[in-house]
Amino acid sequence: MKILLVGAGGVGDAIAKIAARRDFFETMIVSDYDLSRAERTIAWITARHGDQGARFVAARIDASDPDNVASVATEHGATHVMNAVEPKFVPTIFAGALAAGVDYLDMAMSLSEPHPTDPHSQTGVKLGDDQFAQAPDWETAGRLAVVGMGVEPGLSDVFARYAADHLFSEIDELGTRDGANLVVRDEAGNEIFAPSFSIWTTIEECLNPPVIWEKDRGWYTTAPFSEPEVFVFPEGIGPVECVNVEHEEVLLMPRWVDAKRVTFKYGLGDEFIGILKTLNQLGLDKTEPVRVRSADGPVMVAPRDVVAAGLPDPATLGPRMTGKTCAGLWVTGTGINGEPREVYLYHVSDNEWTMGEYEAQCVVWQTALNPVIALELLATGVWTGTGVLGPEAFDAKPFLDLMALPVAEGGFGQAWGLEDRLA
């Protein structure tokens, strides 16, 4: 396996660092528009792992140009393209991978178009629609695209498959529930506002109308930040208020897993919700460029890009961050014994540990872990297929077994857990 990793930002950097401890691939081409970022990642791997660094090669890439993506993949003999950049680049990287005749993975699917907030209708383009529409092209080419294979979407989708196959005879609800107790402080020790993940992506997810799926209704939308509920997270995180957010799990799970209802809720907090609403009111969430004055004359700039440029790079927050983040799936229904059951399958990432082991903050490390596991299962032939498939389309047990592998056996260090909440 030769992997073209597109993007050496926070998540891409962590993917390469995690993969360096495993031997399932021959070469990883770490690519970025800024070549120095790719070189920085490889230098870290070489310093930590010595000869393992020889398996990594730096390359410059333009993720917005499918021809360039195809050219870099072909030049290096890549067998797989791993998309580790913002979801706005999904269409071009997706097209470039197919043109190069290689397999593809991403952690966020093609973007939706504006939805109506009428709860009785769901029109427009949903998350991933553009990619699933091209499934016949991938099938004809005999190539595989695994979409939504990060932590969320990704791990919760694996959990959904596992729950359906091993824990439940009938599922009432698959409810992704994510929360954290992370705190970021400035040099003086004061708590500051600094999103732990790409603000560009966060704005996209949180200000679009969330999607819910019900077996008798199909997909429909609701209002942003709707249906707040307090969810108790494990390992000391505790109760966090979660709200509806647009996310890929709701568009993926019903395609492969039988359930009566699918939801996604995220613990944002009142401050974060207030800031997002203000950005929306001021038009600072828009992606269409506006004319802005500068020292060199007028320039065209997207307001959302200005917001992103004004905030700290999430990849740099680790040294100033404390706490844990939890991603997981709450499942209710009937257990395989015919009795009511309610479980929470989850993965907790501790920032102190990820910084010590990888110099990567816990949110980006947790996101990066899952595609590395998926790539290994593809490399060993445990996961196979053609077309455009979500994580639910594959056997979940080998994935979770590999995730749980102890560090002493070359494992990843932070295993998944299961709470039976009716026990």
Tab-separated table of C-alpha atoms in Angstrom:
chain	number	residue	atom	x	y	z
A	1	MET	CA	0.000	0.000	0.000
A	2	LYS	CA	1.247	3.457	-0.973
A	3	ILE	CA	-0.832	6.226	0.575
A	4	LEU	CA	-1.107	9.766	-0.761
A	5	LEU	CA	-2.029	11.814	2.318
A	6	VAL	CA	-3.560	15.080	1.143
A	7	GLY	CA	-3.062	17.691	3.857
A	8	ALA	CA	-0.444	18.024	6.596
A	9	GLY	CA	-2.453	20.233	8.932
A	10	GLY	CA	-3.478	19.080	12.394
A	11	VAL	CA	-5.297	15.885	11.388
A	12	GLY	CA	-2.993	15.007	8.506
A	13	ASP	CA	0.032	15.461	10.730
A	14	ALA	CA	-1.517	13.146	13.338
A	15	ILE	CA	-2.428	10.514	10.712
A	16	ALA	CA	1.208	10.280	9.622
A	17	LYS	CA	2.478	10.130	13.220
A	18	ILE	CA	0.025	7.367	14.183
A	19	ALA	CA	0.724	5.375	11.007
A	20	ALA	CA	4.479	5.552	11.624
A	21	ARG	CA	4.053	3.003	14.447
A	22	ARG	CA	2.421	0.447	12.131
A	23	ASP	CA	3.949	-1.592	9.306
A	24	PHE	CA	0.946	-2.183	7.009
A	25	PHE	CA	2.031	0.291	4.299
A	26	GLU	CA	5.085	0.687	2.110
A	27	THR	CA	5.100	4.453	1.576
A	28	MET	CA	3.124	7.476	2.730
A	29	ILE	CA	3.380	10.571	0.558
A	30	VAL	CA	2.674	13.465	2.928
A	31	SER	CA	1.438	16.299	0.728
A	32	ASP	CA	0.311	19.854	1.340
A	33	TYR	CA	-0.012	23.139	-0.537
A	34	ASP	CA	2.670	24.360	1.882
A	35	LEU	CA	5.506	21.882	1.389
A	36	SER	CA	7.165	22.936	4.639
A	37	ARG	CA	4.255	21.543	6.651
A	38	ALA	CA	4.705	18.104	5.073
A	39	GLU	CA	8.450	18.281	5.686
A	40	ARG	CA	7.859	19.261	9.331
A	41	THR	CA	5.711	16.159	9.901
A	42	ILE	CA	8.299	13.856	8.350
A	43	ALA	CA	11.098	15.465	10.382
A	44	TRP	CA	9.152	14.732	13.592
A	45	ILE	CA	8.636	11.096	12.567
A	46	THR	CA	12.314	10.681	11.702
A	47	ALA	CA	13.384	12.220	15.013
A	48	ARG	CA	11.040	9.920	16.989
A	49	HIS	CA	11.213	6.732	14.940
A	50	GLY	CA	14.525	6.830	13.110
A	51	ASP	CA	14.521	4.598	10.028
A	52	GLN	CA	10.702	4.593	9.905
A	53	GLY	CA	10.968	8.105	8.498
A	54	ALA	CA	12.331	6.633	5.262
A	55	ARG	CA	8.811	5.401	4.438
A	56	PHE	CA	7.547	9.003	4.277
A	57	VAL	CA	7.970	11.362	1.341
A	58	ALA	CA	7.011	15.042	1.164
A	59	ALA	CA	5.212	16.480	-1.869
A	60	ARG	CA	3.454	19.693	-2.808
A	61	ILE	CA	-0.187	19.383	-3.908
A	62	ASP	CA	-3.069	21.634	-4.891
A	63	ALA	CA	-6.157	20.011	-3.377
A	64	SER	CA	-8.429	22.326	-5.376
A	65	ASP	CA	-7.195	20.893	-8.697
A	66	PRO	CA	-8.294	17.316	-9.512
A	67	ASP	CA	-5.698	17.061	-12.273
A	68	ASN	CA	-2.935	17.947	-9.834
A	69	VAL	CA	-4.226	15.414	-7.287
A	70	ALA	CA	-4.247	12.733	-10.001
A	71	SER	CA	-0.788	13.766	-11.182
A	72	VAL	CA	0.789	13.567	-7.709
A	73	ALA	CA	-0.891	10.213	-7.049
A	74	THR	CA	0.367	8.810	-10.357
A	75	GLU	CA	3.858	10.241	-9.972
A	76	HIS	CA	4.352	8.474	-6.641
A	77	GLY	CA	2.545	5.252	-7.559
A	78	ALA	CA	-0.094	5.740	-4.872
A	79	THR	CA	-2.663	3.000	-4.332
A	80	HIS	CA	-4.851	5.035	-1.927
A	81	VAL	CA	-5.663	8.714	-1.496
A	82	MET	CA	-6.351	9.799	2.105
A	83	ASN	CA	-8.198	13.130	2.152
A	84	ALA	CA	-7.204	15.099	5.283
A	85	VAL	CA	-8.254	18.631	4.342
A	86	GLU	CA	-11.416	20.696	4.730
A	87	PRO	CA	-14.595	19.223	3.207
A	88	LYS	CA	-14.822	21.983	0.592
A	89	PHE	CA	-12.041	20.110	-1.235
A	90	VAL	CA	-13.867	16.763	-1.287
A	91	PRO	CA	-15.142	17.084	-4.897
A	92	THR	CA	-11.714	17.776	-6.396
A	93	ILE	CA	-9.782	15.180	-4.399
A	94	PHE	CA	-12.544	12.622	-4.984
A	95	ALA	CA	-12.364	13.256	-8.738
A	96	GLY	CA	-8.562	13.212	-8.756
A	97	ALA	CA	-8.422	9.842	-7.016
A	98	LEU	CA	-10.832	8.272	-9.486
A	99	ALA	CA	-8.934	9.745	-12.428
A	100	ALA	CA	-5.717	8.249	-11.063
A	101	GLY	CA	-7.374	4.834	-10.681
A	102	VAL	CA	-6.742	4.553	-6.938
A	103	ASP	CA	-8.886	3.949	-3.858
A	104	TYR	CA	-10.011	6.848	-1.673
A	105	LEU	CA	-10.841	7.649	1.967
A	106	ASP	CA	-12.116	10.804	3.607
A	107	MET	CA	-13.283	11.939	7.041
A	108	ALA	CA	-16.020	14.350	5.933
A	109	MET	CA	-18.307	14.027	2.935
A	110	SER	CA	-19.288	16.419	0.159
A	111	LEU	CA	-21.155	19.448	1.470
A	112	SER	CA	-24.895	19.998	1.529
A	113	GLU	CA	-26.759	22.817	-0.119
A	114	PRO	CA	-29.113	25.028	1.927
A	115	HIS	CA	-32.066	23.103	3.331
A	116	PRO	CA	-35.512	24.353	4.262
A	117	THR	CA	-36.216	24.376	7.991
A	118	ASP	CA	-39.728	23.006	7.446
A	119	PRO	CA	-39.633	19.795	9.524
A	120	HIS	CA	-41.962	18.056	7.077
A	121	SER	CA	-39.688	18.344	4.058
A	122	GLN	CA	-36.122	17.550	3.065
A	123	THR	CA	-35.000	18.839	-0.287
A	124	GLY	CA	-31.798	20.082	-1.786
A	125	VAL	CA	-28.437	18.336	-1.735
A	126	LYS	CA	-27.638	16.397	1.425
A	127	LEU	CA	-24.202	15.660	2.842
A	128	GLY	CA	-22.568	13.029	0.639
A	129	ASP	CA	-25.201	13.125	-2.122
A	130	ASP	CA	-22.643	14.179	-4.731
A	131	GLN	CA	-20.345	11.299	-3.828
A	132	PHE	CA	-23.039	8.633	-3.703
A	133	ALA	CA	-24.297	9.826	-7.111
A	134	GLN	CA	-20.893	8.817	-8.520
A	135	ALA	CA	-20.951	5.319	-7.010
A	136	PRO	CA	-21.579	3.669	-10.425
A	137	ASP	CA	-18.395	5.274	-11.781
A	138	TRP	CA	-16.351	3.843	-8.910
A	139	GLU	CA	-17.981	0.427	-9.308
A	140	THR	CA	-17.272	0.390	-13.053
A	141	ALA	CA	-13.642	1.293	-12.366
A	142	GLY	CA	-13.421	-1.448	-9.740
A	143	ARG	CA	-12.284	1.089	-7.167
A	144	LEU	CA	-13.377	1.749	-3.578
A	145	ALA	CA	-14.187	5.065	-1.908
A	146	VAL	CA	-14.683	4.854	1.875
A	147	VAL	CA	-16.458	8.038	2.897
A	148	GLY	CA	-16.927	9.489	6.388
A	149	MET	CA	-14.091	7.524	7.992
A	150	GLY	CA	-12.875	9.899	10.731
A	151	VAL	CA	-14.026	9.883	14.324
A	152	GLU	CA	-17.345	11.610	13.647
A	153	PRO	CA	-18.390	10.497	11.127
A	154	GLY	CA	-16.491	7.234	11.232
A	155	LEU	CA	-16.130	5.603	14.620
A	156	SER	CA	-19.788	6.071	15.593
A	157	ASP	CA	-20.718	4.467	12.260
A	158	VAL	CA	-18.513	1.484	13.117
A	159	PHE	CA	-20.258	1.359	16.494
A	160	ALA	CA	-23.641	1.315	14.716
A	161	ARG	CA	-22.629	-1.735	12.679
A	162	TYR	CA	-21.289	-3.460	15.800
A	163	ALA	CA	-24.456	-2.753	17.794
A	164	ALA	CA	-26.677	-4.123	15.028
A	165	ASP	CA	-24.580	-7.264	14.575
A	166	HIS	CA	-23.706	-8.120	18.184
A	167	LEU	CA	-25.805	-6.241	20.746
A	168	PHE	CA	-29.373	-5.665	19.493
A	169	SER	CA	-32.142	-7.617	17.801
A	170	GLU	CA	-34.050	-4.380	17.128
A	171	ILE	CA	-32.793	-0.794	17.297
A	172	ASP	CA	-35.020	2.118	18.232
A	173	GLU	CA	-32.466	4.932	17.974
A	174	LEU	CA	-28.879	5.370	16.881
A	175	GLY	CA	-27.872	8.631	18.532
A	176	THR	CA	-24.362	9.966	18.068
A	177	ARG	CA	-23.498	11.980	21.185
A	178	ASP	CA	-20.206	13.868	21.437
A	179	GLY	CA	-18.989	16.015	24.313
A	180	ALA	CA	-15.880	17.199	26.101
A	181	ASN	CA	-14.558	19.061	29.121
A	182	LEU	CA	-11.692	20.709	27.238
A	183	VAL	CA	-10.397	24.081	28.362
A	184	VAL	CA	-7.928	26.311	26.481
A	185	ARG	CA	-6.005	29.009	28.347
A	186	ASP	CA	-3.784	31.883	27.283
A	187	GLU	CA	-0.254	32.432	28.575
A	188	ALA	CA	-1.633	34.190	31.650
A	189	GLY	CA	-3.784	31.176	32.489
A	190	ASN	CA	-7.078	32.769	31.506
A	191	GLU	CA	-9.662	30.622	29.733
A	192	ILE	CA	-10.102	31.728	26.109
A	193	PHE	CA	-12.365	30.962	23.151
A	194	ALA	CA	-10.414	28.719	20.777
A	195	PRO	CA	-12.228	25.948	18.866
A	196	SER	CA	-10.423	22.616	19.054
A	197	PHE	CA	-11.319	21.768	15.449
A	198	SER	CA	-11.450	23.672	12.157
A	199	ILE	CA	-13.727	26.690	12.642
A	200	TRP	CA	-14.490	26.588	8.904
A	201	THR	CA	-15.919	23.085	9.261
A	202	THR	CA	-17.580	23.866	12.596
A	203	ILE	CA	-19.478	26.818	11.123
A	204	GLU	CA	-20.599	24.644	8.214
A	205	GLU	CA	-21.898	21.914	10.509
A	206	CYS	CA	-23.511	24.036	13.174
A	207	LEU	CA	-25.305	26.731	11.181
A	208	ASN	CA	-26.873	24.443	8.588
A	209	PRO	CA	-30.256	22.975	9.580
A	210	PRO	CA	-29.575	19.615	11.267
A	211	VAL	CA	-30.868	16.448	9.636
A	212	ILE	CA	-32.807	13.706	11.446
A	213	TRP	CA	-33.827	10.350	9.991
A	214	GLU	CA	-36.919	8.379	10.949
A	215	LYS	CA	-37.975	5.114	9.389
A	216	ASP	CA	-41.513	6.289	8.616
A	217	ARG	CA	-40.482	9.774	7.397
A	218	GLY	CA	-37.028	9.501	5.898
A	219	TRP	CA	-34.641	12.443	6.239
A	220	TYR	CA	-35.935	15.810	7.417
A	221	THR	CA	-34.471	18.963	8.910
A	222	THR	CA	-34.927	20.853	12.144
A	223	ALA	CA	-33.645	24.190	13.464
A	224	PRO	CA	-29.964	24.648	14.369
A	225	PHE	CA	-29.196	23.963	18.037
A	226	SER	CA	-32.632	22.388	18.554
A	227	GLU	CA	-33.806	19.739	21.055
A	228	PRO	CA	-31.209	20.357	23.792
A	229	GLU	CA	-30.628	17.447	26.172
A	230	VAL	CA	-28.169	16.780	28.966
A	231	PHE	CA	-26.059	13.695	28.251
A	232	VAL	CA	-23.709	12.206	30.826
A	233	PHE	CA	-20.322	11.349	29.320
A	234	PRO	CA	-17.917	8.782	30.822
A	235	GLU	CA	-14.410	8.950	32.297
A	236	GLY	CA	-14.959	12.066	34.349
A	237	ILE	CA	-16.351	14.338	31.647
A	238	GLY	CA	-19.829	14.243	33.166
A	239	PRO	CA	-23.064	15.946	32.078
A	240	VAL	CA	-22.945	18.138	28.967
A	241	GLU	CA	-25.860	19.790	27.161
A	242	CYS	CA	-26.011	18.544	23.564
A	243	VAL	CA	-27.970	19.970	20.623
A	244	ASN	CA	-28.852	18.875	17.094
A	245	VAL	CA	-26.118	19.533	14.529
A	246	GLU	CA	-25.931	18.642	10.832
A	247	HIS	CA	-23.593	15.649	10.499
A	248	GLU	CA	-22.841	12.786	8.170
A	249	GLU	CA	-23.770	9.925	10.504
A	250	VAL	CA	-27.463	10.662	10.003
A	251	LEU	CA	-26.963	10.399	6.237
A	252	LEU	CA	-24.828	7.253	6.447
A	253	MET	CA	-26.266	4.931	9.094
A	254	PRO	CA	-29.747	4.399	7.579
A	255	ARG	CA	-28.178	3.180	4.332
A	256	TRP	CA	-26.776	0.039	6.002
A	257	VAL	CA	-28.180	-0.301	9.529
A	258	ASP	CA	-31.835	-0.966	10.388
A	259	ALA	CA	-33.085	1.509	13.012
A	260	LYS	CA	-36.244	3.481	13.690
A	261	ARG	CA	-34.471	6.823	14.239
A	262	VAL	CA	-30.983	8.320	13.714
A	263	THR	CA	-29.748	11.561	15.289
A	264	PHE	CA	-26.564	13.524	15.942
A	265	LYS	CA	-26.102	15.835	18.927
A	266	TYR	CA	-23.008	17.697	19.997
A	267	GLY	CA	-22.064	19.436	23.240
A	268	LEU	CA	-21.286	22.986	22.090
A	269	GLY	CA	-22.020	25.081	25.185
A	270	ASP	CA	-23.885	28.374	25.477
A	271	GLU	CA	-20.832	30.539	24.737
A	272	PHE	CA	-19.976	28.698	21.523
A	273	ILE	CA	-23.595	28.714	20.330
A	274	GLY	CA	-23.810	32.444	21.023
A	275	ILE	CA	-20.654	33.133	19.023
A	276	LEU	CA	-21.880	31.041	16.086
A	277	LYS	CA	-25.204	32.895	16.080
A	278	THR	CA	-23.379	36.235	16.111
A	279	LEU	CA	-21.165	35.193	13.207
A	280	ASN	CA	-24.312	34.273	11.299
A	281	GLN	CA	-26.042	37.568	12.115
A	282	LEU	CA	-23.000	39.535	10.937
A	283	GLY	CA	-22.612	37.484	7.759
A	284	LEU	CA	-19.198	36.283	8.858
A	285	ASP	CA	-20.163	32.664	8.204
A	286	LYS	CA	-20.447	33.231	4.445
A	287	THR	CA	-18.084	31.596	1.976
A	288	GLU	CA	-18.737	33.938	-0.960
A	289	PRO	CA	-15.842	36.471	-1.241
A	290	VAL	CA	-16.525	40.124	-0.489
A	291	ARG	CA	-14.493	43.171	-1.463
A	292	VAL	CA	-12.187	44.260	1.380
A	293	ARG	CA	-9.743	47.139	1.630
A	294	SER	CA	-6.079	46.320	2.253
A	295	ALA	CA	-2.702	48.068	2.243
A	296	ASP	CA	-2.159	46.757	-1.281
A	297	GLY	CA	-5.568	47.790	-2.561
A	298	PRO	CA	-8.960	46.041	-2.661
A	299	VAL	CA	-8.967	42.239	-2.333
A	300	MET	CA	-11.724	39.627	-2.464
A	301	VAL	CA	-11.930	37.597	0.753
A	302	ALA	CA	-14.461	35.075	2.089
A	303	PRO	CA	-15.713	36.238	5.517
A	304	ARG	CA	-15.437	32.714	6.921
A	305	ASP	CA	-11.783	32.589	5.926
A	306	VAL	CA	-11.201	35.830	7.848
A	307	VAL	CA	-12.755	34.284	10.973
A	308	ALA	CA	-10.540	31.211	10.582
A	309	ALA	CA	-7.429	33.343	10.092
A	310	GLY	CA	-8.212	35.343	13.235
A	311	LEU	CA	-8.393	32.291	15.512
A	312	PRO	CA	-5.530	30.067	16.688
A	313	ASP	CA	-4.728	27.075	14.501
A	314	PRO	CA	-6.416	24.128	16.308
A	315	ALA	CA	-3.293	22.055	15.744
A	316	THR	CA	-1.295	24.457	17.949
A	317	LEU	CA	-3.653	24.400	20.949
A	318	GLY	CA	-2.390	21.222	22.576
A	319	PRO	CA	0.112	22.785	25.006
A	320	ARG	CA	-2.577	25.190	26.287
A	321	MET	CA	-5.406	22.648	26.434
A	322	THR	CA	-6.514	20.409	29.285
A	323	GLY	CA	-9.244	17.797	29.532
A	324	LYS	CA	-10.764	14.998	27.503
A	325	THR	CA	-13.008	14.641	24.465
A	326	CYS	CA	-15.523	11.837	23.960
A	327	ALA	CA	-17.063	10.555	20.727
A	328	GLY	CA	-19.686	7.861	20.871
A	329	LEU	CA	-22.996	6.292	19.943
A	330	TRP	CA	-26.005	5.952	22.252
A	331	VAL	CA	-28.163	3.014	21.150
A	332	THR	CA	-31.593	2.034	22.455
A	333	GLY	CA	-33.803	-0.889	21.555
A	334	THR	CA	-34.190	-4.591	22.217
A	335	GLY	CA	-31.138	-6.663	23.099
A	336	ILE	CA	-30.358	-10.029	21.576
A	337	ASN	CA	-31.951	-11.599	24.679
A	338	GLY	CA	-35.287	-9.930	23.897
A	339	GLU	CA	-35.030	-7.490	26.823
A	340	PRO	CA	-34.909	-3.653	26.583
A	341	ARG	CA	-31.349	-2.393	26.246
A	342	GLU	CA	-29.574	0.970	26.226
A	343	VAL	CA	-25.836	1.240	25.630
A	344	TYR	CA	-23.263	3.929	24.996
A	345	LEU	CA	-20.295	2.847	22.881
A	346	TYR	CA	-17.543	5.442	23.092
A	347	HIS	CA	-13.945	6.495	22.730
A	348	VAL	CA	-12.326	9.043	25.057
A	349	SER	CA	-9.149	10.868	24.111
A	350	ASP	CA	-7.062	12.526	26.843
A	351	ASN	CA	-5.150	15.626	25.745
A	352	GLU	CA	-2.300	15.100	28.205
A	353	TRP	CA	-1.687	11.618	26.795
A	354	THR	CA	-1.915	12.529	23.104
A	355	MET	CA	0.411	15.501	23.585
A	356	GLY	CA	2.923	13.348	25.419
A	357	GLU	CA	2.843	10.531	22.877
A	358	TYR	CA	2.327	12.394	19.597
A	359	GLU	CA	2.548	16.160	20.236
A	360	ALA	CA	-0.973	16.312	18.811
A	361	GLN	CA	-3.972	17.745	20.639
A	362	CYS	CA	-6.613	15.192	21.509
A	363	VAL	CA	-9.393	16.206	19.080
A	364	VAL	CA	-7.228	16.002	15.966
A	365	TRP	CA	-5.507	12.825	17.241
A	366	GLN	CA	-8.846	11.122	17.871
A	367	THR	CA	-10.020	12.095	14.385
A	368	ALA	CA	-6.807	10.794	12.807
A	369	LEU	CA	-6.774	7.434	14.588
A	370	ASN	CA	-9.753	5.928	12.774
A	371	PRO	CA	-8.659	6.319	9.133
A	372	VAL	CA	-5.319	4.748	10.055
A	373	ILE	CA	-7.152	1.691	11.406
A	374	ALA	CA	-9.332	1.569	8.293
A	375	LEU	CA	-6.303	1.799	6.010
A	376	GLU	CA	-4.695	-1.132	7.808
A	377	LEU	CA	-7.830	-3.255	7.397
A	378	LEU	CA	-7.884	-2.405	3.684
A	379	ALA	CA	-4.178	-3.175	3.333
A	380	THR	CA	-4.584	-6.605	4.940
A	381	GLY	CA	-7.714	-7.425	2.913
A	382	VAL	CA	-9.990	-7.633	5.963
A	383	TRP	CA	-12.105	-4.839	4.486
A	384	THR	CA	-12.846	-5.039	0.766
A	385	GLY	CA	-15.361	-3.625	-1.685
A	386	THR	CA	-16.015	-1.394	-4.672
A	387	GLY	CA	-18.108	1.706	-5.153
A	388	VAL	CA	-18.828	4.398	-2.557
A	389	LEU	CA	-19.287	2.893	0.914
A	390	GLY	CA	-19.607	4.179	4.458
A	391	PRO	CA	-17.989	2.533	7.504
A	392	GLU	CA	-21.251	0.704	8.247
A	393	ALA	CA	-20.755	-1.404	5.123
A	394	PHE	CA	-17.855	-3.316	6.737
A	395	ASP	CA	-17.460	-5.779	9.595
A	396	ALA	CA	-16.981	-3.685	12.744
A	397	LYS	CA	-15.363	-6.286	14.981
A	398	PRO	CA	-11.906	-6.340	13.300
A	399	PHE	CA	-11.840	-2.541	13.500
A	400	LEU	CA	-12.643	-2.461	17.217
A	401	ASP	CA	-10.284	-5.362	17.937
A	402	LEU	CA	-7.441	-3.447	16.291
A	403	MET	CA	-8.367	-0.250	18.146
A	404	ALA	CA	-8.186	-2.147	21.451
A	405	LEU	CA	-4.724	-3.611	20.763
A	406	PRO	CA	-2.422	-2.867	23.746
A	407	VAL	CA	0.499	-0.477	23.312
A	408	ALA	CA	2.868	-3.320	24.181
A	409	GLU	CA	1.645	-5.076	21.028
A	410	GLY	CA	2.000	-1.998	18.841
A	411	GLY	CA	-1.482	-0.699	19.648
A	412	PHE	CA	-2.809	2.824	19.818
A	413	GLY	CA	-3.121	3.419	23.550
A	414	GLN	CA	-6.688	4.616	24.053
A	415	ALA	CA	-9.232	1.842	23.526
A	416	TRP	CA	-12.980	2.073	23.090
A	417	GLY	CA	-15.515	1.401	25.822
A	418	LEU	CA	-19.121	0.295	26.335
A	419	GLU	CA	-21.536	1.332	29.066
A	420	ASP	CA	-24.726	-0.690	29.490
A	421	ARG	CA	-26.952	2.028	30.896
A	422	LEU	CA	-29.868	-0.188	31.906
A	423	ALA	CA	-27.685	-2.605	33.869
